[in-house]
């Protein structure tokens, strides 16, 4: 007995290749998945639940990122209304009247910064969307509002009507108390 267990330290060529191939395949899958996830920036649902909208209506992406539109209802398309001067986005393939149905997917990678406005031609102008391409691909944060909260006009109107009603009631009560007459029936 030499103290060396030969079965524990040796690996066959076939076992080594099998392990190496499995590891390479797993690494390739992770790299491919993370690469496509990094390039995939936003997904827009076209006609969710049959509604005539793009959901979300506005998406923010960085240059080089891809937006995917997924059809959730029938008879929709994407027609570009406006875009930056250097851009060449044409929307979905075909003429403005060509529409696509549920299950269709369309992708476009935006390279030029700026705002891209689009509509669904059969449902324009109500079914509209926008892609904003900026350097960080993030939505601008609104500036904090200072001061007291704003009171809606309907609440102001209700408050004025309530004060007017109370003053009218008090005025009538004063009038009846000061100038009220004798309400007894006269004896005849």
Coordinates of N, CA and C in Angstrom, one line a residue:
X1 N 0.8 -1.2 0.0 CA 0.0 0.0 0.0 C 0.9 1.2 0.0
X2 N 0.7 2.1 -1.0 CA 1.6 3.2 -1.2 C 1.0 4.5 -0.6
X3 N -0.3 4.4 -0.2 CA -1.0 5.6 0.3 C -1.5 6.5 -0.8
X4 N -1.5 6.0 -2.0 CA -2.0 6.8 -3.1 C -3.2 6.1 -3.7
X5 N -4.3 6.7 -3.7 CA -5.5 6.1 -4.3 C -5.6 6.6 -5.8
X6 N -5.4 5.7 -6.7 CA -5.3 6.1 -8.1 C -6.7 6.4 -8.6
X7 N -7.7 5.9 -8.1 CA -9.1 6.2 -8.7 C -9.5 7.6 -8.3
X8 N -9.0 8.1 -7.2 CA -9.5 9.5 -6.8 C -8.8 10.6 -7.5
X9 N -7.6 10.4 -8.0 CA -6.9 11.5 -8.6 C -6.9 11.5 -10.1
X10 N -7.3 10.5 -10.7 CA -7.3 10.5 -12.2 C -8.6 10.8 -12.8
X11 N -8.6 11.5 -13.9 CA -9.8 11.9 -14.6 C -9.6 11.4 -16.1
X12 N -10.6 10.7 -16.6 CA -10.4 10.2 -18.0 C -10.5 11.3 -18.9
X13 N -10.0 11.2 -20.1 CA -10.1 12.2 -21.2 C -11.5 12.4 -21.5
X14 N -12.3 11.4 -21.6 CA -13.7 11.5 -21.9 C -14.5 12.3 -20.8
X15 N -14.2 12.1 -19.6 CA -14.8 12.8 -18.5 C -14.4 14.3 -18.5
X16 N -13.1 14.5 -18.8 CA -12.7 15.9 -18.8 C -13.4 16.6 -20.0
X17 N -13.4 16.0 -21.1 CA -14.1 16.7 -22.3 C -15.6 16.9 -22.0
X18 N -16.2 16.0 -21.4 CA -17.6 16.1 -21.1 C -17.8 17.3 -20.2
X19 N -17.0 17.4 -19.1 CA -17.1 18.5 -18.2 C -16.8 19.8 -18.8
X20 N -15.8 19.9 -19.6 CA -15.4 21.1 -20.3 C -16.4 21.6 -21.3
X21 N -17.0 20.6 -22.0 CA -18.1 21.0 -23.0 C -19.3 21.5 -22.3
X22 N -19.7 20.9 -21.2 CA -20.9 21.3 -20.4 C -20.6 22.7 -19.8
X23 N -19.4 22.9 -19.3 CA -19.1 24.3 -18.8 C -19.1 25.3 -19.8
X24 N -18.6 25.0 -21.0 CA -18.5 26.0 -22.1 C -19.9 26.3 -22.6
X25 N -20.8 25.3 -22.7 CA -22.2 25.5 -23.1 C -22.9 26.4 -22.1
X26 N -22.7 26.1 -20.8 CA -23.4 26.9 -19.8 C -22.9 28.4 -19.8
X27 N -21.6 28.6 -20.0 CA -21.1 29.9 -20.1 C -21.6 30.7 -21.3
X28 N -21.7 30.0 -22.4 CA -22.2 30.6 -23.6 C -23.6 31.0 -23.5
X29 N -24.4 30.1 -22.8 CA -25.8 30.4 -22.6 C -26.0 31.7 -21.7
X30 N -25.2 31.8 -20.7 CA -25.3 32.9 -19.8 C -24.8 34.2 -20.5
X31 N -23.8 34.1 -21.3 CA -23.3 35.2 -22.1 C -24.3 35.7 -23.1
X32 N -24.9 34.8 -23.8 CA -25.9 35.1 -24.8 C -27.2 35.7 -24.1
X33 N -27.6 35.2 -23.0 CA -28.7 35.7 -22.3 C -28.5 37.1 -21.8
X34 N -27.3 37.3 -21.1 CA -27.0 38.6 -20.6 C -26.8 39.6 -21.7
X35 N -26.2 39.2 -22.8 CA -26.0 40.1 -23.9 C -27.3 40.6 -24.5
X36 N -28.3 39.7 -24.7 CA -29.6 40.1 -25.2 C -30.4 40.9 -24.2
X37 N -30.2 40.6 -22.9 CA -31.0 41.3 -21.9 C -30.4 42.8 -21.8
X38 N -29.1 42.9 -22.0 CA -28.6 44.3 -21.9 C -29.0 45.1 -23.1
X39 N -29.1 44.5 -24.3 CA -29.6 45.2 -25.5 C -31.1 45.5 -25.5
X40 N -31.8 44.6 -24.8 CA -33.3 44.7 -24.8 C -33.6 45.7 -23.7
X41 N -34.1 46.9 -24.0 CA -34.3 48.0 -23.0 C -35.7 48.1 -22.6
X42 N -36.7 47.9 -23.5 CA -38.1 48.2 -23.2 C -39.0 47.3 -24.0
X43 N -40.1 47.0 -23.5 CA -41.2 46.2 -24.2 C -42.4 47.0 -24.2
X44 N -43.1 47.2 -25.3 CA -44.3 48.0 -25.4 C -45.4 47.0 -25.9
X45 N -46.5 47.0 -25.1 CA -47.6 46.1 -25.5 C -48.6 46.9 -26.4
X46 N -48.9 46.4 -27.6 CA -49.7 47.0 -28.6 C -51.1 46.6 -28.4
X47 N -52.0 47.5 -28.0 CA -53.4 47.2 -27.8 C -53.7 46.2 -26.7
X48 N -53.2 46.5 -25.5 CA -53.4 45.5 -24.4 C -54.9 45.3 -24.1
X49 N -55.3 44.1 -24.0 CA -56.7 43.8 -23.7 C -57.7 44.4 -24.7
X50 N -57.3 44.7 -25.9 CA -58.2 45.3 -26.9 C -58.3 46.8 -26.8
X51 N -57.6 47.4 -25.8 CA -57.6 48.9 -25.7 C -56.8 49.5 -26.8
X52 N -57.2 50.6 -27.3 CA -56.5 51.3 -28.4 C -55.4 52.2 -27.8
X53 N -54.4 51.6 -27.2 CA -53.2 52.3 -26.6 C -52.0 51.5 -26.8
X54 N -50.8 52.2 -26.6 CA -49.5 51.5 -26.5 C -49.2 51.6 -25.0
X55 N -48.8 50.4 -24.4 CA -48.6 50.4 -23.0 C -47.1 50.0 -22.7
X56 N -46.3 50.8 -22.2 CA -46.5 52.2 -21.8 C -46.5 53.1 -23.0
X57 N -47.0 54.3 -22.9 CA -47.1 55.2 -24.0 C -45.8 55.8 -24.3
X58 N -44.9 56.0 -23.3 CA -43.6 56.6 -23.5 C -42.6 55.7 -22.8
X59 N -41.5 55.4 -23.6 CA -40.4 54.6 -23.1 C -39.1 55.4 -23.2
X60 N -38.2 55.1 -22.3 CA -36.9 55.8 -22.3 C -35.8 54.7 -22.5
X61 N -34.9 54.9 -23.5 CA -33.8 54.0 -23.8 C -32.5 54.8 -24.0
X62 N -31.4 54.1 -24.0 CA -30.1 54.7 -24.3 C -29.8 54.3 -25.7
X63 N -28.9 55.1 -26.4 CA -28.5 54.7 -27.7 C -28.0 53.3 -27.8
X64 N -28.4 52.6 -28.8 CA -28.0 51.2 -29.0 C -28.9 50.2 -28.4
X65 N -29.9 50.6 -27.7 CA -30.8 49.7 -27.0 C -32.0 49.4 -27.9
X66 N -32.6 48.3 -27.7 CA -33.7 47.8 -28.5 C -35.1 47.9 -27.8
X67 N -36.1 48.4 -28.5 CA -37.4 48.4 -28.0 C -38.2 47.3 -28.8
X68 N -39.0 46.5 -28.1 CA -39.8 45.4 -28.7 C -41.2 45.8 -28.5
X69 N -42.0 45.7 -29.6 CA -43.5 45.9 -29.5 C -44.1 44.5 -29.7
X70 N -45.0 44.2 -28.8 CA -45.7 42.9 -28.8 C -47.2 43.1 -28.9
X71 N -47.8 42.6 -30.0 CA -49.2 42.8 -30.3 C -50.1 41.9 -29.3
X72 N -51.1 42.6 -28.7 CA -52.0 41.9 -27.8 C -53.4 41.9 -28.3
X73 N -53.6 42.6 -29.5 CA -54.9 42.6 -30.1 C -54.6 42.8 -31.6
X74 N -55.7 42.8 -32.4 CA -55.6 42.8 -33.9 C -55.7 44.2 -34.5
X75 N -55.2 44.2 -35.7 CA -55.3 45.4 -36.6 C -54.6 46.6 -36.1
X76 N -53.3 46.5 -35.8 CA -52.5 47.6 -35.4 C -51.2 47.6 -36.2
X77 N -50.6 48.8 -36.2 CA -49.3 49.0 -36.8 C -48.5 50.1 -36.2
X78 N -47.3 50.4 -36.7 CA -46.6 51.5 -36.1 C -46.1 52.4 -37.3
X79 N -46.6 53.6 -37.3 CA -46.3 54.6 -38.3 C -45.5 55.8 -37.6
X80 N -44.4 56.1 -38.1 CA -43.5 57.1 -37.5 C -44.1 58.5 -37.8
X81 N -44.4 59.3 -36.8 CA -44.8 60.7 -37.1 C -43.6 61.7 -37.1
X82 N -42.7 61.6 -36.2 CA -41.6 62.5 -36.1 C -40.4 61.8 -35.5
X83 N -39.2 62.2 -35.8 CA -38.0 61.6 -35.3 C -36.8 62.6 -35.5
X84 N -35.7 62.4 -34.9 CA -34.6 63.3 -35.1 C -34.1 63.3 -36.5
X85 N -33.5 64.4 -37.0 CA -33.1 64.5 -38.4 C -32.2 63.4 -38.8
X86 N -31.2 62.9 -38.0 CA -30.3 61.9 -38.4 C -30.8 60.5 -38.3
X87 N -32.0 60.3 -37.9 CA -32.6 59.0 -37.7 C -33.3 58.5 -39.0
X88 N -33.4 57.2 -39.0 CA -34.1 56.6 -40.2 C -35.1 55.5 -39.9
X89 N -35.8 55.6 -38.8 CA -36.8 54.7 -38.4 C -38.0 54.7 -39.3
X90 N -38.5 53.6 -39.7 CA -39.6 53.6 -40.7 C -40.8 52.9 -40.1
X91 N -40.8 52.4 -38.9 CA -41.9 51.8 -38.3 C -42.1 50.4 -38.8
X92 N -43.3 49.8 -38.7 CA -43.5 48.4 -39.2 C -43.4 48.4 -40.7
X93 N -43.1 47.2 -41.3 CA -43.0 47.1 -42.7 C -44.3 47.3 -43.4
X94 N -44.2 47.8 -44.7 CA -45.3 47.9 -45.5 C -45.9 49.3 -45.5
X95 N -47.0 49.5 -46.3 CA -47.7 50.8 -46.3 C -48.4 51.1 -45.0
X96 N -48.9 52.3 -44.8 CA -49.5 52.7 -43.6 C -50.8 51.9 -43.3
X97 N -51.4 51.3 -44.3 CA -52.6 50.6 -44.2 C -52.4 49.1 -43.8
X98 N -51.2 48.6 -43.8 CA -50.9 47.3 -43.5 C -50.9 47.1 -41.9
X99 N -51.7 46.2 -41.4 CA -51.8 46.0 -40.0 C -51.3 44.6 -39.6
X100 N -51.1 44.4 -38.3 CA -50.6 43.1 -37.8 C -51.6 42.7 -36.7
X101 N -51.6 41.4 -36.4 CA -52.5 40.9 -35.5 C -51.8 40.3 -34.2
X102 N -52.6 39.9 -33.2 CA -52.2 39.4 -32.0 C -51.1 38.4 -32.2
X103 N -50.0 38.5 -31.4 CA -48.9 37.5 -31.5 C -47.7 38.1 -32.3
X104 N -48.0 39.1 -33.1 CA -46.9 39.7 -33.9 C -45.9 40.4 -32.9
X105 N -44.6 40.4 -33.3 CA -43.6 41.1 -32.6 C -42.7 41.9 -33.5
X106 N -42.4 43.1 -33.1 CA -41.6 44.0 -33.9 C -40.5 44.6 -33.0
X107 N -39.3 44.7 -33.5 CA -38.2 45.2 -32.7 C -37.4 46.3 -33.5
X108 N -36.9 47.3 -32.8 CA -36.1 48.3 -33.5 C -35.0 48.8 -32.5
X109 N -33.8 48.9 -33.0 CA -32.7 49.4 -32.1 C -32.4 50.9 -32.4
X110 N -32.6 51.7 -31.4 CA -32.4 53.1 -31.6 C -31.0 53.6 -31.4
X111 N -30.4 54.3 -32.3 CA -29.0 54.7 -32.2 C -28.9 56.2 -32.0
X112 N -29.8 57.0 -32.5 CA -29.8 58.5 -32.5 C -30.6 59.0 -31.3
X113 N -30.0 59.9 -30.5 CA -30.7 60.5 -29.4 C -31.8 61.4 -29.9
X114 N -32.8 61.5 -29.1 CA -34.0 62.4 -29.5 C -35.3 61.8 -29.2
X115 N -36.4 62.4 -29.6 CA -37.7 61.9 -29.4 C -38.3 61.3 -30.7
X116 N -38.9 60.1 -30.6 CA -39.5 59.5 -31.8 C -41.0 59.3 -31.4
X117 N -41.8 60.0 -32.2 CA -43.3 59.9 -32.0 C -43.9 59.0 -33.0
X118 N -44.8 58.1 -32.6 CA -45.4 57.2 -33.6 C -46.9 57.0 -33.2
X119 N -47.7 56.5 -34.2 CA -49.1 56.2 -34.0 C -49.4 54.9 -34.6
X120 N -50.6 54.3 -34.3 CA -51.2 53.2 -35.0 C -52.1 53.9 -36.0
X121 N -51.8 53.7 -37.3 CA -52.4 54.5 -38.4 C -54.0 54.3 -38.3
X122 N -54.5 53.1 -38.2 CA -56.0 52.9 -38.2 C -56.6 53.6 -37.0
X123 N -55.9 53.8 -35.9 CA -56.5 54.3 -34.7 C -55.9 55.6 -34.3
X124 N -55.3 56.3 -35.2 CA -54.7 57.7 -34.9 C -55.8 58.7 -34.8
X125 N -55.7 59.7 -34.1 CA -54.5 60.2 -33.3 C -54.5 59.6 -31.9
X126 N -55.6 58.9 -31.5 CA -55.7 58.5 -30.1 C -54.6 57.5 -29.7
X127 N -54.3 56.6 -30.6 CA -53.3 55.5 -30.2 C -52.0 56.0 -30.7
X128 N -51.3 56.6 -29.7 CA -50.0 57.2 -30.0 C -49.0 56.8 -28.9
X129 N -47.7 56.8 -29.3 CA -46.6 56.5 -28.4 C -45.4 57.3 -28.7
X130 N -44.4 57.2 -27.8 CA -43.2 58.0 -27.9 C -42.0 57.2 -27.4
X131 N -40.9 57.2 -28.1 CA -39.6 56.6 -27.6 C -38.7 57.8 -27.4
X132 N -38.1 57.9 -26.2 CA -37.2 59.0 -25.9 C -35.8 58.3 -25.7
X133 N -34.9 58.7 -26.6 CA -33.5 58.1 -26.5 C -32.6 59.2 -25.9
X134 N -32.1 58.9 -24.7 CA -31.2 59.8 -24.1 C -30.0 59.1 -23.6
X135 N -29.0 59.8 -23.2 CA -27.7 59.1 -22.9 C -27.7 58.0 -21.8
X136 N -28.5 58.2 -20.8 CA -28.6 57.2 -19.7 C -29.8 56.3 -19.8
X137 N -30.7 56.6 -20.8 CA -31.9 55.7 -21.0 C -32.9 55.7 -19.8
X138 N -32.8 56.7 -19.0 CA -33.7 56.8 -17.8 C -34.7 58.0 -18.0
X139 N -35.8 57.8 -17.4 CA -36.8 58.9 -17.4 C -36.3 60.0 -16.5
X140 N -36.5 61.2 -17.0 CA -36.1 62.4 -16.2 C -37.0 62.4 -14.9
X141 N -36.3 62.8 -13.8 CA -37.1 62.8 -12.6 C -37.7 64.2 -12.4
X142 N -39.0 64.2 -12.0 CA -39.6 65.5 -11.9 C -39.0 66.3 -10.7
X143 N -39.0 67.6 -10.8 CA -38.4 68.4 -9.7 C -39.5 68.4 -8.6
X144 N -39.0 68.4 -7.4 CA -39.9 68.4 -6.2 C -40.7 69.7 -6.2
X145 N -42.0 69.5 -5.9 CA -42.9 70.7 -5.8 C -42.8 71.2 -4.4
X146 N -42.6 72.5 -4.3 CA -42.6 73.1 -3.0 C -43.9 73.9 -2.7
X147 N -44.2 74.0 -1.5 CA -45.4 74.8 -1.1 C -46.5 73.8 -0.7
X148 N -47.7 74.4 -0.4 CA -48.8 73.6 0.0 C -49.4 72.8 -1.2
X149 N -50.1 71.7 -0.9 CA -50.7 71.0 -2.0 C -51.8 71.8 -2.6
X150 N -51.9 71.6 -3.9 CA -52.9 72.3 -4.7 C -54.3 71.8 -4.4
X151 N -55.3 72.7 -4.2 CA -56.7 72.3 -4.0 C -57.4 72.2 -5.3
X152 N -58.1 71.2 -5.6 CA -58.8 71.1 -6.9 C -59.9 72.1 -6.9
X153 N -60.3 72.6 -8.2 CA -61.3 73.6 -8.3 C -62.7 73.1 -7.8
X154 N -63.0 71.8 -8.0 CA -64.2 71.3 -7.5 C -64.4 71.4 -6.0
X155 N -63.3 71.3 -5.3 CA -63.3 71.4 -3.8 C -63.5 72.9 -3.4
X156 N -62.9 73.8 -4.2 CA -63.1 75.2 -3.9 C -64.5 75.6 -4.1
X157 N -65.1 75.1 -5.2 CA -66.5 75.4 -5.5 C -67.4 74.9 -4.4
X158 N -67.2 73.7 -4.0 CA -68.0 73.1 -2.9 C -67.9 73.9 -1.6
X159 N -66.7 74.3 -1.3 CA -66.5 75.1 -0.1 C -67.2 76.5 -0.2
X160 N -67.2 77.1 -1.3 CA -67.9 78.4 -1.5 C -69.4 78.2 -1.3
X161 N -69.9 77.1 -2.0 CA -71.3 76.9 -1.9 C -71.8 76.6 -0.5
X162 N -71.0 75.8 0.3 CA -71.3 75.5 1.7 C -71.3 76.8 2.5
X163 N -70.4 77.7 2.4 CA -70.3 78.9 3.1 C -71.6 79.8 2.8
X164 N -71.9 79.8 1.5 CA -73.1 80.6 1.0 C -74.3 80.0 1.7
X165 N -74.5 78.7 1.7 CA -75.7 78.1 2.3 C -75.8 78.4 3.7
X166 N -74.7 78.3 4.5 CA -74.7 78.6 5.9 C -75.1 80.0 6.2
X167 N -74.5 81.0 5.4 CA -74.8 82.4 5.6 C -76.3 82.7 5.3
X168 N -76.8 82.0 4.3 CA -78.2 82.2 3.9 C -79.1 81.8 5.0
X169 N -78.8 80.6 5.6 CA -79.6 80.1 6.7 C -79.6 81.0 7.9
X170 N -78.4 81.5 8.2 CA -78.3 82.4 9.4 C -79.0 83.7 9.1
X171 N -78.9 84.2 7.9 CA -79.6 85.4 7.5 C -81.1 85.3 7.6
X172 N -81.7 84.2 7.1 CA -83.1 83.9 7.2 C -83.5 83.8 8.7
X173 N -82.7 83.1 9.5 CA -83.1 82.9 10.9 C -83.1 84.3 11.6
X174 N -82.1 85.2 11.3 CA -82.1 86.5 11.9 C -83.4 87.3 11.5
X175 N -83.7 87.2 10.2 CA -84.8 87.9 9.6 C -86.1 87.5 10.3
X176 N -86.3 86.2 10.4 CA -87.5 85.7 11.1 C -87.6 86.0 12.6
X177 N -86.5 86.0 13.2 CA -86.5 86.3 14.7 C -86.7 87.8 14.9
X178 N -86.2 88.7 14.1 CA -86.3 90.1 14.3 C -87.7 90.6 13.8
X179 N -88.1 90.2 12.6 CA -89.3 90.7 12.0 C -90.4 89.7 11.9
X180 N -90.2 88.6 12.6 CA -91.3 87.6 12.6 C -92.6 88.1 13.2
X181 N -93.7 87.6 12.8 CA -94.9 88.1 13.3 C -95.5 87.1 14.3
X182 N -96.7 87.5 14.7 CA -97.5 86.6 15.6 C -98.1 85.6 14.8
X183 N -97.8 84.3 15.1 CA -98.3 83.2 14.2 C -99.5 82.5 14.8
X184 N -100.1 83.2 15.9 CA -101.3 82.6 16.5 C -102.5 82.9 15.6
X185 N -103.4 82.1 15.7 CA -104.7 82.3 14.9 C -105.5 83.3 15.6
X186 N -106.1 84.3 14.9 CA -106.9 85.3 15.6 C -108.2 84.7 16.1
X187 N -108.6 85.2 17.3 CA -109.9 84.7 17.8 C -111.0 85.5 17.2
X188 N -112.0 84.8 16.7 CA -113.1 85.5 16.1 C -114.4 85.4 16.8

